[in-house]
Amino acid sequence: MPAVTVSDITILPRISDASHLRARGIKSITTAPQGFEGEGFPVRRAFAGVDLAELDPFIHLDQMGEVEYAPGEPKGTPWHPHRGFETVTYIIDGIFDHKDSNGGGGSITDGDTQWMTAGGGILHIETPPEHLVVSGGLFHGFQLWVNLPAVKKWSPPAYQDVRAKDVALLTSTDGASLIRIIAGELDGHVGPGSTQTPITLIHATVAPGAELRLPWRKDYNALVYSMSGQGFVGDEQRPISMGQLTVFGDGDCIVVRAANQQESRSPNLELFILGGQPIKEPIAWMGPFVMNTKSEVLQAFEDFQKGLLGSIPAIYKDDAKRPVNRTKILDVHNAPTDLQES
């Protein structure tokens, strides 16, 4: 870690000095529980225990790995459906293949992001390539679910691949932090990801002892997940460590400082920073479907059972021989098996 870096950070554009801006206070700090997803790869469920209203427009965030697979160990997900939102898969280390019921797909690796708009419905699968299964290796990434407003929930499914080489790279005012804008805007700089819902996604690396002050839109919420390292958040200097999510309150900037001493395996504070404009609509969510009402969720299950969300493409013959397990789709991505309403 990280997959996208530069040899000389000082040559990058610098964000504006935010020392005069009002720092956002801290609403909560939670620790992600650990578990297993799909066919058995380890995850931390970053949003667990946080009210959906605080996360809006985001729904779900999993840190996948970091794990060093032995030969034969790499795992993926089975074929499964989605409707009503977008999945954003960011790979820091390793490689993932993805395929869908519309015949689309591809590979993402080392700093790439795959953005899928499920819209009205689609089936897809995410798996490690055969050569990685044979050899084993390092795997680490994130999957984020971004809600869609009601008027966009029935839009046609779509993909976009955001390649590592296209990510916008910046540094902090003091030149001690590397900022990667995957999507959205920060201080006038724009990332390559095209978003249906106004959001900003950033992967930041903060050097030991350095403070990162990011100007942040007042109409966006602000969430910071620590993927590795030790540090402090807010002007309150509340301590954070690996696997913890900070929900910020109102203000003009996000403040994070890396601890002076870091572990040798994680020499910097690595952060996944995200925020967006709340949709402020009712949410009904169960398994792989995120809609506005309970009846819409039940309709999504019925449509899936009827095959209206797609079928496994015939070219993937081995996969097609194994029908989608219609009783286990609720478990994919650690999604809730009971209806969640907000």
mmCIF file of C-alpha atoms in Angstrom:
data_model
loop_
_atom_site.group_PDB
_atom_site.id
_atom_site.type_symbol
_atom_site.label_atom_id
_atom_site.label_comp_id
_atom_site.label_asym_id
_atom_site.label_seq_id
_atom_site.Cartn_x
_atom_site.Cartn_y
_atom_site.Cartn_z
ATOM 1 C CA MET A 1 0.000 0.000 0.000
ATOM 2 C CA PRO A 2 -0.644 2.354 -1.616
ATOM 3 C CA ALA A 3 -1.088 1.362 -5.270
ATOM 4 C CA VAL A 4 -0.977 4.933 -6.647
ATOM 5 C CA THR A 5 1.965 7.022 -5.508
ATOM 6 C CA VAL A 6 4.606 9.422 -6.807
ATOM 7 C CA SER A 7 8.369 9.581 -6.372
ATOM 8 C CA ASP A 8 8.343 13.301 -5.468
ATOM 9 C CA ILE A 9 5.200 14.494 -3.704
ATOM 10 C CA THR A 10 6.438 18.096 -3.594
ATOM 11 C CA ILE A 11 5.860 18.608 -7.331
ATOM 12 C CA LEU A 12 2.105 18.001 -7.056
ATOM 13 C CA PRO A 13 -0.498 20.788 -6.908
ATOM 14 C CA ARG A 14 -1.244 21.800 -3.306
ATOM 15 C CA ILE A 15 -4.626 22.341 -1.757
ATOM 16 C CA SER A 16 -5.424 25.742 -0.319
ATOM 17 C CA ASP A 17 -4.498 26.647 3.239
ATOM 18 C CA ALA A 18 -7.518 25.723 5.375
ATOM 19 C CA SER A 19 -6.117 26.886 8.721
ATOM 20 C CA HIS A 20 -8.625 29.773 8.833
ATOM 21 C CA LEU A 21 -11.638 27.487 8.229
ATOM 22 C CA ARG A 22 -13.880 26.166 10.990
ATOM 23 C CA ALA A 23 -13.029 22.549 11.706
ATOM 24 C CA ARG A 24 -15.866 20.058 11.741
ATOM 25 C CA GLY A 25 -16.588 18.540 15.139
ATOM 26 C CA ILE A 26 -16.744 14.812 15.804
ATOM 27 C CA LYS A 27 -20.164 13.141 15.956
ATOM 28 C CA SER A 28 -18.998 9.565 16.456
ATOM 29 C CA ILE A 29 -16.117 7.122 16.120
ATOM 30 C CA THR A 30 -17.035 3.469 15.563
ATOM 31 C CA THR A 31 -14.985 0.306 15.065
ATOM 32 C CA ALA A 32 -15.780 -1.947 12.112
ATOM 33 C CA PRO A 33 -16.582 -5.577 13.010
ATOM 34 C CA GLN A 34 -14.715 -8.249 11.065
ATOM 35 C CA GLY A 35 -16.283 -11.106 9.123
ATOM 36 C CA PHE A 36 -16.284 -12.955 5.820
ATOM 37 C CA GLU A 37 -18.037 -12.142 2.560
ATOM 38 C CA GLY A 38 -19.142 -14.095 -0.495
ATOM 39 C CA GLU A 39 -17.214 -17.345 -0.746
ATOM 40 C CA GLY A 40 -14.983 -16.481 2.181
ATOM 41 C CA PHE A 41 -12.785 -13.402 1.869
ATOM 42 C CA PRO A 42 -12.225 -11.335 5.026
ATOM 43 C CA VAL A 43 -13.900 -7.930 5.380
ATOM 44 C CA ARG A 44 -14.412 -5.119 7.855
ATOM 45 C CA ARG A 45 -17.900 -3.641 7.696
ATOM 46 C CA ALA A 46 -17.033 0.038 8.078
ATOM 47 C CA PHE A 47 -20.553 1.463 8.481
ATOM 48 C CA ALA A 48 -21.819 -1.038 11.046
ATOM 49 C CA GLY A 49 -23.593 0.645 13.966
ATOM 50 C CA VAL A 50 -23.970 4.028 12.232
ATOM 51 C CA ASP A 51 -27.436 5.442 11.520
ATOM 52 C CA LEU A 52 -28.254 5.514 7.795
ATOM 53 C CA ALA A 53 -29.279 9.167 8.139
ATOM 54 C CA GLU A 54 -25.681 10.041 9.123
ATOM 55 C CA LEU A 55 -24.318 8.161 6.089
ATOM 56 C CA ASP A 56 -26.710 9.513 3.428
ATOM 57 C CA PRO A 57 -26.090 9.276 0.444
ATOM 58 C CA PHE A 58 -23.904 6.256 1.254
ATOM 59 C CA ILE A 59 -25.308 2.896 2.287
ATOM 60 C CA HIS A 60 -22.554 0.358 2.849
ATOM 61 C CA LEU A 61 -18.730 0.191 2.962
ATOM 62 C CA ASP A 62 -16.558 -2.906 3.254
ATOM 63 C CA GLN A 63 -12.784 -2.981 3.571
ATOM 64 C CA MET A 64 -11.786 -6.198 1.790
ATOM 65 C CA GLY A 65 -8.563 -7.579 3.251
ATOM 66 C CA GLU A 66 -5.727 -6.695 3.551
ATOM 67 C CA VAL A 67 -4.928 -10.400 3.172
ATOM 68 C CA GLU A 68 -2.011 -12.415 1.813
ATOM 69 C CA TYR A 69 -3.558 -15.414 0.083
ATOM 70 C CA ALA A 70 -1.790 -18.757 -0.224
ATOM 71 C CA PRO A 71 -2.151 -20.627 -3.559
ATOM 72 C CA GLY A 72 -5.738 -21.769 -3.990
ATOM 73 C CA GLU A 73 -7.147 -19.428 -1.342
ATOM 74 C CA PRO A 74 -8.353 -16.304 -3.238
ATOM 75 C CA LYS A 75 -12.141 -15.998 -3.072
ATOM 76 C CA GLY A 76 -14.835 -13.978 -4.775
ATOM 77 C CA THR A 77 -18.606 -13.646 -4.762
ATOM 78 C CA PRO A 78 -21.206 -15.830 -6.484
ATOM 79 C CA TRP A 79 -23.507 -14.389 -9.131
ATOM 80 C CA HIS A 80 -25.935 -12.015 -7.417
ATOM 81 C CA PRO A 81 -28.375 -9.183 -8.268
ATOM 82 C CA HIS A 82 -28.508 -5.478 -7.427
ATOM 83 C CA ARG A 83 -31.111 -2.755 -7.892
ATOM 84 C CA GLY A 84 -31.499 0.876 -6.841
ATOM 85 C CA PHE A 85 -27.923 2.054 -6.170
ATOM 86 C CA GLU A 86 -24.294 2.059 -7.346
ATOM 87 C CA THR A 87 -21.381 -0.149 -6.322
ATOM 88 C CA VAL A 88 -17.887 1.369 -6.274
ATOM 89 C CA THR A 89 -15.014 -1.131 -6.019
ATOM 90 C CA TYR A 90 -11.567 0.368 -5.333
ATOM 91 C CA ILE A 91 -8.616 -2.043 -5.520
ATOM 92 C CA ILE A 92 -5.457 -0.968 -3.690
ATOM 93 C CA ASP A 93 -3.494 -4.199 -4.094
ATOM 94 C CA GLY A 94 -4.324 -7.294 -6.125
ATOM 95 C CA ILE A 95 -6.697 -7.871 -9.013
ATOM 96 C CA PHE A 96 -10.430 -8.538 -9.429
ATOM 97 C CA ASP A 97 -12.416 -9.634 -12.466
ATOM 98 C CA HIS A 98 -16.052 -8.625 -12.844
ATOM 99 C CA LYS A 99 -18.762 -9.844 -15.224
ATOM 100 C CA ASP A 100 -22.420 -8.930 -15.626
ATOM 101 C CA SER A 101 -25.624 -10.236 -17.140
ATOM 102 C CA ASN A 102 -25.445 -7.608 -19.909
ATOM 103 C CA GLY A 103 -22.197 -9.106 -21.197
ATOM 104 C CA GLY A 104 -19.996 -6.405 -19.680
ATOM 105 C CA GLY A 105 -17.017 -6.800 -17.409
ATOM 106 C CA GLY A 106 -13.273 -6.458 -17.106
ATOM 107 C CA SER A 107 -10.405 -6.395 -14.626
ATOM 108 C CA ILE A 108 -9.337 -3.822 -12.053
ATOM 109 C CA THR A 109 -6.010 -3.792 -10.256
ATOM 110 C CA ASP A 110 -3.603 -1.691 -8.165
ATOM 111 C CA GLY A 111 -5.388 1.641 -7.820
ATOM 112 C CA ASP A 112 -8.212 1.081 -10.335
ATOM 113 C CA THR A 113 -11.880 1.647 -9.507
ATOM 114 C CA GLN A 114 -14.873 -0.100 -11.079
ATOM 115 C CA TRP A 115 -18.117 1.847 -10.830
ATOM 116 C CA MET A 116 -21.346 -0.004 -11.532
ATOM 117 C CA THR A 117 -24.724 1.703 -11.673
ATOM 118 C CA ALA A 118 -27.151 -1.121 -10.929
ATOM 119 C CA GLY A 119 -30.134 1.132 -11.630
ATOM 120 C CA GLY A 120 -33.229 -0.899 -12.471
ATOM 121 C CA GLY A 121 -31.424 -4.190 -11.988
ATOM 122 C CA ILE A 122 -28.505 -6.387 -13.016
ATOM 123 C CA LEU A 123 -26.724 -9.635 -12.103
ATOM 124 C CA HIS A 124 -22.966 -9.602 -11.617
ATOM 125 C CA ILE A 125 -20.071 -11.549 -10.170
ATOM 126 C CA GLU A 126 -16.665 -10.516 -8.765
ATOM 127 C CA THR A 127 -13.862 -13.063 -8.693
ATOM 128 C CA PRO A 128 -10.058 -13.222 -8.608
ATOM 129 C CA PRO A 129 -8.534 -14.257 -11.955
ATOM 130 C CA GLU A 130 -7.457 -17.864 -12.333
ATOM 131 C CA HIS A 131 -3.745 -17.015 -12.228
ATOM 132 C CA LEU A 132 -4.181 -15.309 -8.837
ATOM 133 C CA VAL A 133 -6.046 -18.335 -7.500
ATOM 134 C CA VAL A 134 -3.133 -20.524 -8.606
ATOM 135 C CA SER A 135 -0.351 -18.284 -7.302
ATOM 136 C CA GLY A 136 -1.965 -16.597 -4.315
ATOM 137 C CA GLY A 137 -0.896 -13.084 -3.401
ATOM 138 C CA LEU A 138 -1.837 -9.833 -1.709
ATOM 139 C CA PHE A 139 -5.392 -8.534 -1.930
ATOM 140 C CA HIS A 140 -6.788 -5.297 -0.474
ATOM 141 C CA GLY A 141 -9.629 -3.037 -1.516
ATOM 142 C CA PHE A 142 -12.959 -1.400 -0.732
ATOM 143 C CA GLN A 143 -16.514 -1.720 -1.914
ATOM 144 C CA LEU A 144 -18.805 1.238 -1.376
ATOM 145 C CA TRP A 145 -22.546 1.408 -2.073
ATOM 146 C CA VAL A 146 -23.878 4.824 -3.121
ATOM 147 C CA ASN A 147 -27.621 5.364 -3.006
ATOM 148 C CA LEU A 148 -29.544 6.715 -5.987
ATOM 149 C CA PRO A 149 -32.435 9.182 -5.698
ATOM 150 C CA ALA A 150 -35.866 7.814 -6.568
ATOM 151 C CA VAL A 151 -35.828 9.395 -10.031
ATOM 152 C CA LYS A 152 -32.637 7.477 -10.919
ATOM 153 C CA LYS A 153 -33.309 4.099 -9.310
ATOM 154 C CA TRP A 154 -34.823 2.742 -12.527
ATOM 155 C CA SER A 155 -32.084 4.031 -14.838
ATOM 156 C CA PRO A 156 -30.397 1.531 -17.208
ATOM 157 C CA PRO A 157 -27.426 -0.353 -15.699
ATOM 158 C CA ALA A 158 -24.026 1.150 -16.609
ATOM 159 C CA TYR A 159 -20.291 0.749 -15.952
ATOM 160 C CA GLN A 160 -17.331 3.035 -15.791
ATOM 161 C CA ASP A 161 -13.741 1.994 -15.161
ATOM 162 C CA VAL A 162 -11.578 4.579 -13.407
ATOM 163 C CA ARG A 163 -7.947 3.702 -14.056
ATOM 164 C CA ALA A 164 -5.193 4.443 -11.549
ATOM 165 C CA LYS A 165 -3.340 6.632 -14.060
ATOM 166 C CA ASP A 166 -6.356 8.954 -14.275
ATOM 167 C CA VAL A 167 -6.805 9.618 -10.550
ATOM 168 C CA ALA A 168 -6.199 13.284 -9.640
ATOM 169 C CA LEU A 169 -3.117 13.604 -7.393
ATOM 170 C CA LEU A 170 -2.608 16.497 -4.976
ATOM 171 C CA THR A 171 -0.638 17.215 -1.849
ATOM 172 C CA SER A 172 -1.451 19.067 1.342
ATOM 173 C CA THR A 173 -0.403 22.638 2.044
ATOM 174 C CA ASP A 174 2.736 21.426 3.833
ATOM 175 C CA GLY A 175 3.534 18.754 1.238
ATOM 176 C CA ALA A 176 3.318 15.937 3.808
ATOM 177 C CA SER A 177 0.165 14.174 2.568
ATOM 178 C CA LEU A 178 -0.682 12.501 -0.748
ATOM 179 C CA ILE A 179 -4.304 13.017 -1.797
ATOM 180 C CA ARG A 180 -5.894 10.866 -4.511
ATOM 181 C CA ILE A 181 -9.264 12.128 -5.785
ATOM 182 C CA ILE A 182 -11.158 9.163 -7.215
ATOM 183 C CA ALA A 183 -14.394 11.043 -7.836
ATOM 184 C CA GLY A 184 -15.907 14.430 -7.125
ATOM 185 C CA GLU A 185 -14.207 17.728 -6.362
ATOM 186 C CA LEU A 186 -11.812 19.037 -3.730
ATOM 187 C CA ASP A 187 -10.680 22.665 -3.621
ATOM 188 C CA GLY A 188 -11.289 23.084 -7.349
ATOM 189 C CA HIS A 189 -9.588 19.822 -8.354
ATOM 190 C CA VAL A 190 -11.794 17.139 -9.944
ATOM 191 C CA GLY A 191 -11.409 13.362 -9.949
ATOM 192 C CA PRO A 192 -12.166 11.162 -12.977
ATOM 193 C CA GLY A 193 -15.213 9.304 -11.592
ATOM 194 C CA SER A 194 -18.581 10.447 -12.918
ATOM 195 C CA THR A 195 -21.208 10.377 -10.178
ATOM 196 C CA GLN A 196 -25.015 10.103 -10.335
ATOM 197 C CA THR A 197 -25.232 11.488 -6.791
ATOM 198 C CA PRO A 198 -22.992 14.478 -5.850
ATOM 199 C CA ILE A 199 -20.134 12.942 -3.813
ATOM 200 C CA THR A 200 -16.374 13.143 -3.269
ATOM 201 C CA LEU A 201 -14.152 10.067 -2.744
ATOM 202 C CA ILE A 202 -10.520 10.375 -1.649
ATOM 203 C CA HIS A 203 -7.693 8.044 -0.596
ATOM 204 C CA ALA A 204 -5.170 10.027 1.456
ATOM 205 C CA THR A 205 -1.776 9.050 2.872
ATOM 206 C CA VAL A 206 -0.624 11.193 5.808
ATOM 207 C CA ALA A 207 3.018 11.096 6.923
ATOM 208 C CA PRO A 208 3.823 10.541 10.632
ATOM 209 C CA GLY A 209 3.238 13.711 12.663
ATOM 210 C CA ALA A 210 1.626 15.585 9.752
ATOM 211 C CA GLU A 211 -1.772 17.291 9.913
ATOM 212 C CA LEU A 212 -4.193 17.212 6.995
ATOM 213 C CA ARG A 213 -6.804 19.971 6.800
ATOM 214 C CA LEU A 214 -9.162 19.495 3.868
ATOM 215 C CA PRO A 215 -11.635 22.231 2.855
ATOM 216 C CA TRP A 216 -15.006 20.468 2.612
ATOM 217 C CA ARG A 217 -18.344 21.511 1.138
ATOM 218 C CA LYS A 218 -20.809 22.625 3.807
ATOM 219 C CA ASP A 219 -23.700 20.812 2.120
ATOM 220 C CA TYR A 220 -21.828 17.457 2.152
ATOM 221 C CA ASN A 221 -21.571 15.083 5.053
ATOM 222 C CA ALA A 222 -18.024 13.993 5.979
ATOM 223 C CA LEU A 223 -16.795 10.478 6.808
ATOM 224 C CA VAL A 224 -13.214 9.312 7.358
ATOM 225 C CA TYR A 225 -12.305 5.622 7.578
ATOM 226 C CA SER A 226 -8.825 4.665 8.805
ATOM 227 C CA MET A 227 -7.610 1.697 6.787
ATOM 228 C CA SER A 228 -4.246 1.523 8.560
ATOM 229 C CA GLY A 229 -2.063 3.487 10.942
ATOM 230 C CA GLN A 230 -2.696 5.594 14.040
ATOM 231 C CA GLY A 231 -3.839 9.185 14.303
ATOM 232 C CA PHE A 232 -6.228 11.820 15.629
ATOM 233 C CA VAL A 233 -9.352 13.513 14.245
ATOM 234 C CA GLY A 234 -10.795 16.988 14.659
ATOM 235 C CA ASP A 235 -9.426 19.885 16.639
ATOM 236 C CA GLU A 236 -10.451 17.742 19.621
ATOM 237 C CA GLN A 237 -7.578 15.389 18.655
ATOM 238 C CA ARG A 238 -9.598 12.253 19.343
ATOM 239 C CA PRO A 239 -7.508 9.109 18.693
ATOM 240 C CA ILE A 240 -8.270 6.765 15.782
ATOM 241 C CA SER A 241 -6.720 3.534 14.588
ATOM 242 C CA MET A 242 -7.113 0.916 11.875
ATOM 243 C CA GLY A 243 -10.697 -0.091 11.157
ATOM 244 C CA GLN A 244 -12.391 2.945 12.691
ATOM 245 C CA LEU A 245 -14.893 5.301 11.057
ATOM 246 C CA THR A 246 -15.243 8.947 12.076
ATOM 247 C CA VAL A 247 -18.500 10.775 11.368
ATOM 248 C CA PHE A 248 -17.941 14.543 11.342
ATOM 249 C CA GLY A 249 -20.476 17.251 12.152
ATOM 250 C CA ASP A 250 -20.935 20.694 10.607
ATOM 251 C CA GLY A 251 -18.052 22.926 9.613
ATOM 252 C CA ASP A 252 -15.840 23.999 6.733
ATOM 253 C CA CYS A 253 -12.937 21.561 6.863
ATOM 254 C CA ILE A 254 -11.933 18.032 7.890
ATOM 255 C CA VAL A 255 -8.961 17.781 10.266
ATOM 256 C CA VAL A 256 -6.883 14.607 10.665
ATOM 257 C CA ARG A 257 -3.395 14.229 12.134
ATOM 258 C CA ALA A 258 -1.116 11.193 11.935
ATOM 259 C CA ALA A 259 0.548 9.997 15.124
ATOM 260 C CA ASN A 260 4.267 10.675 15.374
ATOM 261 C CA GLN A 261 5.028 6.978 15.729
ATOM 262 C CA GLN A 262 3.595 4.386 13.340
ATOM 263 C CA GLU A 263 4.056 0.634 13.085
ATOM 264 C CA SER A 264 6.735 -0.562 10.667
ATOM 265 C CA ARG A 265 4.167 -2.517 8.640
ATOM 266 C CA SER A 266 1.972 0.607 8.310
ATOM 267 C CA PRO A 267 4.414 3.518 8.150
ATOM 268 C CA ASN A 268 1.728 6.131 7.365
ATOM 269 C CA LEU A 269 -1.859 6.905 8.263
ATOM 270 C CA GLU A 270 -4.012 5.679 5.340
ATOM 271 C CA LEU A 271 -7.494 7.165 5.039
ATOM 272 C CA PHE A 272 -10.577 6.601 2.893
ATOM 273 C CA ILE A 273 -12.388 9.954 2.943
ATOM 274 C CA LEU A 274 -15.884 10.393 1.557
ATOM 275 C CA GLY A 275 -18.753 12.815 1.636
ATOM 276 C CA GLY A 276 -21.813 13.694 -0.361
ATOM 277 C CA GLN A 277 -24.990 15.654 -0.628
ATOM 278 C CA PRO A 278 -27.685 13.834 1.361
ATOM 279 C CA ILE A 279 -30.596 12.600 -0.754
ATOM 280 C CA LYS A 280 -33.022 12.883 2.182
ATOM 281 C CA GLU A 281 -35.462 10.300 0.878
ATOM 282 C CA PRO A 282 -36.923 7.232 2.638
ATOM 283 C CA ILE A 283 -34.722 4.140 2.453
ATOM 284 C CA ALA A 284 -35.882 0.515 2.388
ATOM 285 C CA TRP A 285 -32.950 -1.886 2.167
ATOM 286 C CA MET A 286 -32.627 -5.628 2.334
ATOM 287 C CA GLY A 287 -29.864 -7.749 0.849
ATOM 288 C CA PRO A 288 -28.795 -6.505 -2.584
ATOM 289 C CA PHE A 289 -31.719 -4.103 -3.086
ATOM 290 C CA VAL A 290 -31.861 -0.470 -1.900
ATOM 291 C CA MET A 291 -35.194 1.169 -2.652
ATOM 292 C CA ASN A 292 -37.517 3.780 -1.153
ATOM 293 C CA THR A 293 -40.322 1.540 0.130
ATOM 294 C CA LYS A 294 -40.803 -1.978 1.463
ATOM 295 C CA SER A 295 -43.091 -2.819 -1.453
ATOM 296 C CA GLU A 296 -40.345 -1.837 -3.927
ATOM 297 C CA VAL A 297 -37.880 -4.158 -2.172
ATOM 298 C CA LEU A 298 -40.365 -7.032 -2.277
ATOM 299 C CA GLN A 299 -40.990 -6.269 -5.954
ATOM 300 C CA ALA A 300 -37.230 -6.442 -6.584
ATOM 301 C CA PHE A 301 -37.098 -9.931 -5.046
ATOM 302 C CA GLU A 302 -40.093 -10.995 -7.138
ATOM 303 C CA ASP A 303 -38.512 -9.600 -10.306
ATOM 304 C CA PHE A 304 -35.273 -11.405 -9.484
ATOM 305 C CA GLN A 305 -37.132 -14.693 -8.991
ATOM 306 C CA LYS A 306 -38.798 -14.202 -12.387
ATOM 307 C CA GLY A 307 -35.429 -13.589 -14.060
ATOM 308 C CA LEU A 308 -36.276 -9.991 -14.918
ATOM 309 C CA LEU A 309 -32.983 -8.650 -13.502
ATOM 310 C CA GLY A 310 -30.994 -10.706 -15.993
ATOM 311 C CA SER A 311 -29.524 -14.168 -16.438
ATOM 312 C CA ILE A 312 -26.004 -15.536 -16.312
ATOM 313 C CA PRO A 313 -24.483 -15.132 -19.801
ATOM 314 C CA ALA A 314 -24.134 -18.446 -21.630
ATOM 315 C CA ILE A 315 -20.474 -17.745 -22.408
ATOM 316 C CA TYR A 316 -19.746 -18.343 -18.733
ATOM 317 C CA LYS A 317 -20.801 -21.985 -19.028
ATOM 318 C CA ASP A 318 -19.250 -23.240 -15.805
ATOM 319 C CA ASP A 319 -20.980 -20.518 -13.835
ATOM 320 C CA ALA A 320 -24.270 -21.052 -15.644
ATOM 321 C CA LYS A 321 -24.309 -24.692 -14.605
ATOM 322 C CA ARG A 322 -24.605 -23.487 -10.997
ATOM 323 C CA PRO A 323 -27.901 -21.596 -10.681
ATOM 324 C CA VAL A 324 -27.904 -18.438 -8.597
ATOM 325 C CA ASN A 325 -28.609 -19.518 -5.013
ATOM 326 C CA ARG A 326 -31.804 -17.582 -4.476
ATOM 327 C CA THR A 327 -31.869 -18.275 -0.737
ATOM 328 C CA LYS A 328 -28.379 -16.890 -0.064
ATOM 329 C CA ILE A 329 -28.302 -13.653 -2.040
ATOM 330 C CA LEU A 330 -29.085 -11.761 1.163
ATOM 331 C CA ASP A 331 -25.655 -12.705 2.526
ATOM 332 C CA VAL A 332 -23.604 -11.239 -0.323
ATOM 333 C CA HIS A 333 -21.522 -8.212 0.718
ATOM 334 C CA ASN A 334 -22.655 -8.592 4.363
ATOM 335 C CA ALA A 335 -25.904 -6.811 3.494
ATOM 336 C CA PRO A 336 -28.660 -6.934 6.126
ATOM 337 C CA THR A 337 -30.955 -9.949 5.952
ATOM 338 C CA ASP A 338 -33.772 -8.046 7.653
ATOM 339 C CA LEU A 339 -35.477 -5.073 6.095
ATOM 340 C CA GLN A 340 -33.816 -1.789 7.121
ATOM 341 C CA GLU A 341 -35.920 1.358 6.856
ATOM 342 C CA SER A 342 -34.899 4.963 7.466
#
